[in-house]
Tab-separated table of C-alpha atoms in Angstrom:
chain	number	residue	atom	x	y	z
E	13	VAL	CA	0.013	-0.016	-0.003
E	14	VAL	CA	1.375	3.314	-1.039
E	15	GLU	CA	0.768	6.179	1.458
E	16	GLY	CA	-1.390	8.751	-0.246
E	17	ASP	CA	-2.529	6.391	-3.023
E	18	PHE	CA	-6.250	6.703	-2.277
E	19	ASN	CA	-7.636	5.494	-5.628
E	20	GLY	CA	-5.550	2.328	-5.551
E	21	ASP	CA	-3.666	2.813	-8.852
E	22	GLY	CA	-0.288	2.284	-7.254
E	23	GLU	CA	0.926	5.861	-7.544
E	24	VAL	CA	0.296	9.155	-5.842
E	25	ASP	CA	-0.818	11.960	-8.163
E	26	CYS	CA	-3.535	14.507	-8.794
E	27	ASN	CA	-6.073	11.658	-9.301
E	28	ASP	CA	-5.803	10.808	-5.615
E	29	ALA	CA	-6.700	14.335	-4.648
E	30	LEU	CA	-9.716	14.164	-7.018
E	31	TRP	CA	-10.690	10.848	-5.553
E	32	VAL	CA	-10.744	12.312	-2.040
E	33	ILE	CA	-12.875	15.206	-3.241
E	34	ARG	CA	-15.345	12.815	-4.821
E	35	GLN	CA	-15.559	10.691	-1.788
E	36	SER	CA	-16.221	13.671	0.466
E	37	ARG	CA	-19.168	14.791	-1.696
E	38	GLN	CA	-22.631	13.413	-2.251
E	39	GLY	CA	-22.883	13.400	-6.033
E	40	PRO	CA	-21.313	12.275	-9.237
């Protein structure tokens, strides 16, 4: 497990930040 790899793609990048934003919202 990579620390900061929230979306599980094996690397930490802007997609992880976007994933966190999506998870914290109720919506698409």
